[in-house]
mmCIF file of C-alpha atoms in Angstrom:
data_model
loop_
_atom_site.group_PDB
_atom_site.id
_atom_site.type_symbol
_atom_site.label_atom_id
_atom_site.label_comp_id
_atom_site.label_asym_id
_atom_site.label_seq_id
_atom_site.Cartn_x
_atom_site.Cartn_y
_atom_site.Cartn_z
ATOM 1 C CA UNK N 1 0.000 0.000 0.000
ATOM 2 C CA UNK N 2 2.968 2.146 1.071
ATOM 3 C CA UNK N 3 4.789 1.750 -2.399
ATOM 4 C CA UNK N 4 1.796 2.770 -4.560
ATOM 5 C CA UNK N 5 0.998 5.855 -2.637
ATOM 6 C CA UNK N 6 4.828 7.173 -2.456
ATOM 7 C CA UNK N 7 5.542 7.736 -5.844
ATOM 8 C CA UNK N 8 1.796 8.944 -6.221
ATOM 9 C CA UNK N 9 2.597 12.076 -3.722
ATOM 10 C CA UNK N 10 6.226 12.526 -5.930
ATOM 11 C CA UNK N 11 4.110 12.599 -9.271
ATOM 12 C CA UNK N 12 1.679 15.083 -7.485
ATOM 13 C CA UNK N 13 4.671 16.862 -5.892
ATOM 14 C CA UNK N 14 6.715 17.451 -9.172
ATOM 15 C CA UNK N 15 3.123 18.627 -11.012
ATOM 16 C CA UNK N 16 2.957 21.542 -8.280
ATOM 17 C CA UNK N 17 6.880 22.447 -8.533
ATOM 18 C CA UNK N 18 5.969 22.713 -12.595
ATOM 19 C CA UNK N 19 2.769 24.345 -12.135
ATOM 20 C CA UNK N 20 4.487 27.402 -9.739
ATOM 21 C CA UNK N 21 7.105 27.759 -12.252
ATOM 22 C CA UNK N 22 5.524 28.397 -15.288
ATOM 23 C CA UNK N 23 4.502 31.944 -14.259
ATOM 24 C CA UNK N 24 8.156 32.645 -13.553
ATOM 25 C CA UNK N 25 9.286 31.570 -16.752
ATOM 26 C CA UNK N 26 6.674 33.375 -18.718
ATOM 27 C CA UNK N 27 7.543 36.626 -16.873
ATOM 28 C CA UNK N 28 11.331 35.888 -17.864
ATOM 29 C CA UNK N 29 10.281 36.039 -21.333
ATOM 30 C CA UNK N 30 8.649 38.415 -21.287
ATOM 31 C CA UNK N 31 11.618 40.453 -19.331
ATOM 32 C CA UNK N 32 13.563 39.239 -22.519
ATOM 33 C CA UNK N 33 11.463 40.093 -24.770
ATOM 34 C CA UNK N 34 11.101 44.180 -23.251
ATOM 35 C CA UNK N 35 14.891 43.919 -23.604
ATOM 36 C CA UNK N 36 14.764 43.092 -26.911
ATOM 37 C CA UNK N 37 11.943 45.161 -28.383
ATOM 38 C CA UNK N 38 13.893 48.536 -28.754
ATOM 39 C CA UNK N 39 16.789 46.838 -30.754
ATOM 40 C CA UNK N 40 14.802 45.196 -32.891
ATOM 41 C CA UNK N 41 12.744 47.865 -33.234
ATOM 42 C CA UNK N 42 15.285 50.055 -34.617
ATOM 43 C CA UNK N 43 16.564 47.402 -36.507
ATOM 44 C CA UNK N 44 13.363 46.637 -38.322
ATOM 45 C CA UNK N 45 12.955 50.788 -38.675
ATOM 46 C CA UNK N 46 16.596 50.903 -40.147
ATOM 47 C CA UNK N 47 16.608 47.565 -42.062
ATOM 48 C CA UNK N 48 13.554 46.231 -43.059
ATOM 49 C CA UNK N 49 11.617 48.803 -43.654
ATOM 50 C CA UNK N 50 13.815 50.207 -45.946
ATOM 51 C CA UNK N 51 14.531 46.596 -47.505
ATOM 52 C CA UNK N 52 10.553 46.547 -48.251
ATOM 53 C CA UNK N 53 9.980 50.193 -49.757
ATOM 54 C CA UNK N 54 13.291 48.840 -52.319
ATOM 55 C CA UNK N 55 11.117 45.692 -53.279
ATOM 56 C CA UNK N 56 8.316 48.221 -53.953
ATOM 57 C CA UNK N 57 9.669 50.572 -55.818
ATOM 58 C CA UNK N 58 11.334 47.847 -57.736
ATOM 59 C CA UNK N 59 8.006 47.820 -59.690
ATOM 60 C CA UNK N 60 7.688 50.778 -60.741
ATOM 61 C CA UNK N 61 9.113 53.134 -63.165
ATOM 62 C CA UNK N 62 9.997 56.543 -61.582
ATOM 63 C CA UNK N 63 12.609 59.348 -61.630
ATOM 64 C CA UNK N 64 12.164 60.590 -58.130
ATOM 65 C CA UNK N 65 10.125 63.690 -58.587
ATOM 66 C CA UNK N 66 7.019 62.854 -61.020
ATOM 67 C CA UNK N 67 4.198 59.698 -61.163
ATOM 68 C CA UNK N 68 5.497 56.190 -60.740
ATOM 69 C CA UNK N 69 4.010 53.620 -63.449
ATOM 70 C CA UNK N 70 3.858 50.122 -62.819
ATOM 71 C CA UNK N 71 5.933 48.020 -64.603
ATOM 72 C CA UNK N 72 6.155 44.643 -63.055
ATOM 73 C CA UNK N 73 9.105 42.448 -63.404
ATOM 74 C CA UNK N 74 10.059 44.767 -66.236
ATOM 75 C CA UNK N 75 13.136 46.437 -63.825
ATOM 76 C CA UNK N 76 14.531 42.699 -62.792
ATOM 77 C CA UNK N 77 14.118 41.986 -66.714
ATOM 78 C CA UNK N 78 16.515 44.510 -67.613
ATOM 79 C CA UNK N 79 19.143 44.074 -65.279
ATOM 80 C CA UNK N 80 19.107 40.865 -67.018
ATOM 81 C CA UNK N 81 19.117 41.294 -70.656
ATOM 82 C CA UNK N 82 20.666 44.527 -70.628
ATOM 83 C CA UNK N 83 24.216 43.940 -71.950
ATOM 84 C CA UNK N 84 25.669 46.756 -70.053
ATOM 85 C CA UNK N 85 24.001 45.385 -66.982
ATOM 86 C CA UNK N 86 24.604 42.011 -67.378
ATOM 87 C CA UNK N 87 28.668 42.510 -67.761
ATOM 88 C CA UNK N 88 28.605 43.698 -64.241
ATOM 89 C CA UNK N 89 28.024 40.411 -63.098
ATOM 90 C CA UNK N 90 30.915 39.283 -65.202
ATOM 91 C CA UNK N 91 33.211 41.893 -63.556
ATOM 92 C CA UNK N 92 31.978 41.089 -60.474
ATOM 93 C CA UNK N 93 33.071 37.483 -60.996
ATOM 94 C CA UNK N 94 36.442 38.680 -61.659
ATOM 95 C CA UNK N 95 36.560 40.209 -58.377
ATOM 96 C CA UNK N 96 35.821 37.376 -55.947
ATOM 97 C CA UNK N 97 38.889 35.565 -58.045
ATOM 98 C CA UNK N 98 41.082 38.785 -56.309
ATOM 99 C CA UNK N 99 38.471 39.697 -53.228
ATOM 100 C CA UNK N 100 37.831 36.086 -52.283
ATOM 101 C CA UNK N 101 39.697 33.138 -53.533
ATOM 102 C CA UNK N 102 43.309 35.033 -54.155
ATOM 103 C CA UNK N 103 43.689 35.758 -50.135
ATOM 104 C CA UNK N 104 42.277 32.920 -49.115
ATOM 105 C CA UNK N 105 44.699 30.832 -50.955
ATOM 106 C CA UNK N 106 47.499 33.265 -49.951
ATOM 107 C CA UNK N 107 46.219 33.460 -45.845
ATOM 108 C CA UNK N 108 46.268 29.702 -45.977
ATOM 109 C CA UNK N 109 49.507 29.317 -47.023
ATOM 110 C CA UNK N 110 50.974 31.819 -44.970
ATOM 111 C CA UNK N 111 49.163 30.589 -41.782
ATOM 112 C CA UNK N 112 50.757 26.893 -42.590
ATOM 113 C CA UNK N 113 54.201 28.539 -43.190
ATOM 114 C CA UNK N 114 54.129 30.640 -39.786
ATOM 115 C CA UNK N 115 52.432 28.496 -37.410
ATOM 116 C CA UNK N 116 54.560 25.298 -38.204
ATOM 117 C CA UNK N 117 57.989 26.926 -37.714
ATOM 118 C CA UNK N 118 57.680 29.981 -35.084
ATOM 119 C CA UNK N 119 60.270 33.091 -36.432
ATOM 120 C CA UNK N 120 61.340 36.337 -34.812
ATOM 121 C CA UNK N 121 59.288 39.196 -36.226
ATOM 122 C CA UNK N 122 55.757 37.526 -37.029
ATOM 123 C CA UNK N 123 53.995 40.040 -34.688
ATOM 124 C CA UNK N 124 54.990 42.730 -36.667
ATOM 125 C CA UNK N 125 54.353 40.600 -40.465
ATOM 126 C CA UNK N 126 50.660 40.522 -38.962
ATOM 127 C CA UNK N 127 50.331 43.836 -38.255
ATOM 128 C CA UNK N 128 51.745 45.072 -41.307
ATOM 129 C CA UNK N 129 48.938 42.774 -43.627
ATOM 130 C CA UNK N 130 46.754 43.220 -41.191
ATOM 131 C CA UNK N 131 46.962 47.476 -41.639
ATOM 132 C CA UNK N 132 44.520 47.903 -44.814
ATOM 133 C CA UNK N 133 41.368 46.655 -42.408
ATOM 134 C CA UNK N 134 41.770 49.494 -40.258
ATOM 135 C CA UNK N 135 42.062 51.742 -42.991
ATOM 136 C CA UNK N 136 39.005 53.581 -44.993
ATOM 137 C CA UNK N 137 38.603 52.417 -48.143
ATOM 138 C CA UNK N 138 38.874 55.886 -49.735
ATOM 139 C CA UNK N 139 42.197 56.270 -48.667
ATOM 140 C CA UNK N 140 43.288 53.183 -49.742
ATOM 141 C CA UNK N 141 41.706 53.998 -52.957
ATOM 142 C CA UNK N 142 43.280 57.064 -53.156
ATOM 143 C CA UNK N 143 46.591 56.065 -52.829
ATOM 144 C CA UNK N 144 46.568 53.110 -55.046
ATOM 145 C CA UNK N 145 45.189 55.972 -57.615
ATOM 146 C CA UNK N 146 48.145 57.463 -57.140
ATOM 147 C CA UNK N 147 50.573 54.144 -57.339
ATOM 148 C CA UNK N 148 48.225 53.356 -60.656
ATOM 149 C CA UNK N 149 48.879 56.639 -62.369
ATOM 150 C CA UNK N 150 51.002 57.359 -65.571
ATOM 151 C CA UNK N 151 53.558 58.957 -63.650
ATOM 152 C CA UNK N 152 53.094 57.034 -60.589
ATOM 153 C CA UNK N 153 55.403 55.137 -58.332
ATOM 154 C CA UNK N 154 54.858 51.465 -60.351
ATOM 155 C CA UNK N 155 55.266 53.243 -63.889
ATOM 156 C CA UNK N 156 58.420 54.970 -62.683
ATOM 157 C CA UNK N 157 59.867 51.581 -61.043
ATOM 158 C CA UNK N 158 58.846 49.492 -64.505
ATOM 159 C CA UNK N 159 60.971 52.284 -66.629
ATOM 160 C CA UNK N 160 63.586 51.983 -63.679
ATOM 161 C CA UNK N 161 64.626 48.528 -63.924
ATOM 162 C CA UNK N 162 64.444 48.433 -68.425
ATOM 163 C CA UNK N 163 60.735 47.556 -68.281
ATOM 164 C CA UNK N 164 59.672 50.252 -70.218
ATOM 165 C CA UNK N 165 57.216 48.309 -71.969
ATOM 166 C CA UNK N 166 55.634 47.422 -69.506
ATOM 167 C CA UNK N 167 54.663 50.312 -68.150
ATOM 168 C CA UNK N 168 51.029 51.783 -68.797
ATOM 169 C CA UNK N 169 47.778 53.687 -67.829
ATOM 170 C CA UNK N 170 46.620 51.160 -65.480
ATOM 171 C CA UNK N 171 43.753 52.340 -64.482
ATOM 172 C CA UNK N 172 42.627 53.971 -68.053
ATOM 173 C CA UNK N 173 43.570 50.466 -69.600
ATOM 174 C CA UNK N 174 40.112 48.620 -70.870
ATOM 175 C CA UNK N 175 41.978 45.327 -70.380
ATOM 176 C CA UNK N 176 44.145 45.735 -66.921
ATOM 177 C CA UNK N 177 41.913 48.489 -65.303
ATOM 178 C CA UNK N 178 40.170 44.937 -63.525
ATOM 179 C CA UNK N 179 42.497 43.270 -62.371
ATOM 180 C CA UNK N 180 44.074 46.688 -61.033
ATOM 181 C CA UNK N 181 41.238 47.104 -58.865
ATOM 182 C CA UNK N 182 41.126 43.581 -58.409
ATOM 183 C CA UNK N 183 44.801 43.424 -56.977
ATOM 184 C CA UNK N 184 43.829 46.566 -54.479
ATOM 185 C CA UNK N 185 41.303 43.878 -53.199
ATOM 186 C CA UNK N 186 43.645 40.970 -52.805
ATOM 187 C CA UNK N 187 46.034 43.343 -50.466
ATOM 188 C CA UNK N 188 42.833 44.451 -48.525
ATOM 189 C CA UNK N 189 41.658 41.381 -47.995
ATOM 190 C CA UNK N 190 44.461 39.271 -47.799
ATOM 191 C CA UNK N 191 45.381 40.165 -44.165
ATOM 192 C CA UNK N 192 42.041 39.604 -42.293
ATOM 193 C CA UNK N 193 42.062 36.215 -43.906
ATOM 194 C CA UNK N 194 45.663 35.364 -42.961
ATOM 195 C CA UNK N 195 44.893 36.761 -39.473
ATOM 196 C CA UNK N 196 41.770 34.720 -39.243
ATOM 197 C CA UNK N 197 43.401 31.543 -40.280
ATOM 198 C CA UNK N 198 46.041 31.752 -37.873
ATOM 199 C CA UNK N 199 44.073 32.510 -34.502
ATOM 200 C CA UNK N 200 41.933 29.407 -35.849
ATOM 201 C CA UNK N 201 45.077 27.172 -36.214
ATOM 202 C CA UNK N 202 46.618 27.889 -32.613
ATOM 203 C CA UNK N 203 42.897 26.220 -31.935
ATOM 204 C CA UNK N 204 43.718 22.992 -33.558
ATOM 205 C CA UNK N 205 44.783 20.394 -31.131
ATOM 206 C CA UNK N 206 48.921 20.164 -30.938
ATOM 207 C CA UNK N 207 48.126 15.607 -30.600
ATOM 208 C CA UNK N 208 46.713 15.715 -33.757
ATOM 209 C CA UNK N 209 50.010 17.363 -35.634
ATOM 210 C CA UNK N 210 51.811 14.806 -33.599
ATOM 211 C CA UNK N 211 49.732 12.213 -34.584
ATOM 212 C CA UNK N 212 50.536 12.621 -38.241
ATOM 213 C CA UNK N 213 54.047 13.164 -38.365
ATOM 214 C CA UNK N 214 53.900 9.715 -36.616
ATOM 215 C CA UNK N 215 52.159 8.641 -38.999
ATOM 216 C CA UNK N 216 54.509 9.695 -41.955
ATOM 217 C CA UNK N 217 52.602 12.626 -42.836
ATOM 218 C CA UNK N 218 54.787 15.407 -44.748
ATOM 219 C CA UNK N 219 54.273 19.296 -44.210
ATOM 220 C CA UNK N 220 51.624 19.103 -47.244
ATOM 221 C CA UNK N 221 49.911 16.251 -46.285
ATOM 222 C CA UNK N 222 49.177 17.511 -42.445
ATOM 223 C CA UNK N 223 48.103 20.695 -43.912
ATOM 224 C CA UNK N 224 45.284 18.517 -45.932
ATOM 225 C CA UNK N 225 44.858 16.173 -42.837
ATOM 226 C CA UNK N 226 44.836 18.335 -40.011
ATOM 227 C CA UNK N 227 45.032 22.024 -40.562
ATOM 228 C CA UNK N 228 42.467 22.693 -43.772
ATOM 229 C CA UNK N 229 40.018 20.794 -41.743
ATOM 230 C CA UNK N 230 40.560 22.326 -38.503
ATOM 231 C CA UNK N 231 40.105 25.956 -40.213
ATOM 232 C CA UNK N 232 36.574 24.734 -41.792
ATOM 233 C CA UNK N 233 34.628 27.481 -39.714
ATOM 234 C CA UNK N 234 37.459 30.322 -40.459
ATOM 235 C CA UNK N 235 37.324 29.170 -44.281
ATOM 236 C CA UNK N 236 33.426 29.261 -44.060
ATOM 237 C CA UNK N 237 33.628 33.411 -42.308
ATOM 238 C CA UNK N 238 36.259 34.197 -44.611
ATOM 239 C CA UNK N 239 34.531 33.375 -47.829
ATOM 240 C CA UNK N 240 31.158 34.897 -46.659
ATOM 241 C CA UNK N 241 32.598 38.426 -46.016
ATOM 242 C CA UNK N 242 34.927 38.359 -48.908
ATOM 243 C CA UNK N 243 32.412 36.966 -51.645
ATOM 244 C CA UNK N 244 30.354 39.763 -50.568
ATOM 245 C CA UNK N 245 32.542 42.674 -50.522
ATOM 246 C CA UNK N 246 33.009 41.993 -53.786
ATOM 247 C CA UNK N 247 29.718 42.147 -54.568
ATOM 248 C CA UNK N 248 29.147 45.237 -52.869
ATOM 249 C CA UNK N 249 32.017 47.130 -54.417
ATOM 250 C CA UNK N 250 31.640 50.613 -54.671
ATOM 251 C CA UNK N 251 33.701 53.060 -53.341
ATOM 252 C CA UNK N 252 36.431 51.465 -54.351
ATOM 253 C CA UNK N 253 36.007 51.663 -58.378
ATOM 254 C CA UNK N 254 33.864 54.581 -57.611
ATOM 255 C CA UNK N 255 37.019 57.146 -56.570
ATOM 256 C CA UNK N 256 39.241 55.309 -58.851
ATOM 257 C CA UNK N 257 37.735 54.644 -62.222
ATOM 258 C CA UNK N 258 33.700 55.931 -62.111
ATOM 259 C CA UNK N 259 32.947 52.444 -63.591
ATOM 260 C CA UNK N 260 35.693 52.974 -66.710
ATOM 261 C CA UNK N 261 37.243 53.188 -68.890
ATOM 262 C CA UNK N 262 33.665 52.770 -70.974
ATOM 263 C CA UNK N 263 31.636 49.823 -68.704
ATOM 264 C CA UNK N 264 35.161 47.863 -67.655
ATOM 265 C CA UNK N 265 34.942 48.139 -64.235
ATOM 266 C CA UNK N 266 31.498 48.907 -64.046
ATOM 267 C CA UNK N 267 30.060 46.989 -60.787
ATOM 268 C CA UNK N 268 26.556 46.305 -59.611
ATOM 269 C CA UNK N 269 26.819 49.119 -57.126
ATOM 270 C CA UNK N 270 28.458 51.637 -59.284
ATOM 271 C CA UNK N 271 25.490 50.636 -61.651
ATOM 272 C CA UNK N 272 22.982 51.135 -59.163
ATOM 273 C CA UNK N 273 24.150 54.663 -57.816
ATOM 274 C CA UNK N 274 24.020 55.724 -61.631
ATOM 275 C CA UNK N 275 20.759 54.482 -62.128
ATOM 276 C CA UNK N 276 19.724 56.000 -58.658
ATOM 277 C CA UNK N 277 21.111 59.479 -59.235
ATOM 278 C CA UNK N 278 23.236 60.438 -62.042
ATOM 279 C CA UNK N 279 19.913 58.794 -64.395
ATOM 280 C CA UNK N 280 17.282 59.029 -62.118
ATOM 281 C CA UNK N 281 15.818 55.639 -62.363
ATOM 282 C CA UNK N 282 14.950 54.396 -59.131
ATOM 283 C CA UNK N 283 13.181 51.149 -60.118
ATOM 284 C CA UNK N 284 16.131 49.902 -61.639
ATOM 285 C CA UNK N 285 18.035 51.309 -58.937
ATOM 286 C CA UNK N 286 16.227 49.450 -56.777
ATOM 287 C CA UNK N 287 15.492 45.840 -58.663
ATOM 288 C CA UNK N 288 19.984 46.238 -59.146
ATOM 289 C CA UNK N 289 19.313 46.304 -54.725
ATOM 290 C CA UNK N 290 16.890 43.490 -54.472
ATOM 291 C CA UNK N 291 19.059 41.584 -56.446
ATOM 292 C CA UNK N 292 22.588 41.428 -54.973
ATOM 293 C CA UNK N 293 20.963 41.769 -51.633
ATOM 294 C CA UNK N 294 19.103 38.152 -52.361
ATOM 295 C CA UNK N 295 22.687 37.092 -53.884
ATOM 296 C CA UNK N 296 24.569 38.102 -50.561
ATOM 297 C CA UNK N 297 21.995 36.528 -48.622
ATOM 298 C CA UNK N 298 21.961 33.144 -50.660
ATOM 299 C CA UNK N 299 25.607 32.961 -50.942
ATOM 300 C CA UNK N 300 25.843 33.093 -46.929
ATOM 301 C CA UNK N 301 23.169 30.489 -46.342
ATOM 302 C CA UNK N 302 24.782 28.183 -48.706
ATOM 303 C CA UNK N 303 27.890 28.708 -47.093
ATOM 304 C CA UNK N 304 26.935 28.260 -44.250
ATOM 305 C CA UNK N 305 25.065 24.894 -44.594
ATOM 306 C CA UNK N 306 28.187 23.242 -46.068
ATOM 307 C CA UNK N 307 30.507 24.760 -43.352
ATOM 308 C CA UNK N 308 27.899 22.819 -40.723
ATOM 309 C CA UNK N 309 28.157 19.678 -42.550
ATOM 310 C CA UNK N 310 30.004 16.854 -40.936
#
């Protein structure tokens, strides 16, 4: 009789303990949630909001000042079939080569070279790649403007050394005035990454290096083993925010080249700025938005699934 009725009163017991908490728990939410209201409120004021009026206007046809016509998917249509348009996707291609894969290839390397054999001086090689992500971008573009001119430092240290030849309008060059820019990206870049990669390999376990240089492993082989997969969250950070600088560069080609010579360097945000104020289109302004912000946000998600894959 005694056995039956015990666990009874524990069952009734625990039901009562749950029952007086529950009001405590709601009233923590709701403590959380008060917290949390005027940030997101301001977030939602300065973000979405915004982020829906773009979408909106995206159908329409308007210049800023008069009537707006509706015009459907007509905006998103010429963004597409536009040829102008559509090579800014192509350029912008050409830039995650230099924003995105370039330093990560290049941080990778130099992480494996300086964490497996520790040198006098490294302290100061950080800091000195690391230097371009503390500066503004407009005075990084400026001075590379300045490197890039005719009479500029390069030029002068081409026609220096015999190169003569070699020596040209870089940034006023249809076919290098890319890769130019492109090259400014790989130095900005190129220190957060090796930065990143390094504070994630002092993470990686010391046992597992040891383990395979016992097991035969070369210096290329435990950077395939053991470091490249130790680094998989750094790798998955550092491609998110690179991939989408480059496809939010503006300021950048904007001081140095306005989008030229002609359209070769033109960008989806130099096109978009045009298109927003220079030609008052603000549809297409806006549907050029919509689109790279739905890019940005894809490529992150994607990333970011694979990085979280075992």
């Amino acid at each position: 009789m005694t056995d039956t009725v015990a666990p009874a009163r524990e069952v009734r017991t625990a039901t009562n303990t749950d029952v007086r908490r529950r009001p405590l728990r709601r009233r923590t939410r709701w403590i959380g949630l008060g917290f949390a209201a005027l940030p997101l409120g301001v977030y939602a004021l300065v973000v979405l909001v915004p982020l829906a009026q773009s979408v909106q206007y995206s159908f329409y046809k308007w210049d800023g000042v008069t009537a707006s016509t509706w015009v459907g998917f007509d905006n998103y249509k010429a963004f597409v079939t536009d040829p102008v348009l559509r090579s800014t996707l192509g350029h912008v291609l050409v830039l995650i080569g230099f924003f995105a894969l370039l330093p990560i290839i290049l941080g990778l390397l130099s992480a494996a070279l300086l964490t497996r054999a520790k040198q006098p001086g490294m302290a100061v090689y950080r800091w000195i790649f690391f230097l371009p992500q503390v500066m503004t971008t407009v005075v990084i573009a400026l001075v590379f403007k300045r490197i890039y001119a005719p009479d500029g430092p390069l030029n002068t240290a081409l026609r220096a050394v015999g190169l003569d030849s070699l020596a040209k309008t870089w940034l006023g060059d249809f076919t290098w005035a890319l890769p130019a820019l492109g090259l400014v990206g790989t130095w900005v870049t190129f220190g957060f990454c090796m930065v990143l990669f390094i504070s994630g390999t002092s993470a990686i376990a010391p046992e597992l290096y040891e383990a395979a240089r016992i097991d035969g492993a070369g210096p290329v082989r435990e950077f395939f083993a053991v470091t490249l997969p130790g680094l998989r969250g750094q790798l998955a950070v550092a491609l998110t925010l690179t991939i989408t600088a480059a496809l939010r560069t503006f300021d950048l080609v904007w001081i140095t080249t306005h989008g030229g010579p002609g359209t070769s360097t033109l960008t989806p945000a130099v096109a978009l700025y045009k298109a927003a104020f220079q030609n008052p289109q603000v549809g297409l302004a806006a549907a050029i938005g919509v689109v790279m912000a739905a890019l940005c946000l894809v490529i992150a998600v994607v990333i970011t699934r694979v990085s979280e894959r075992d």
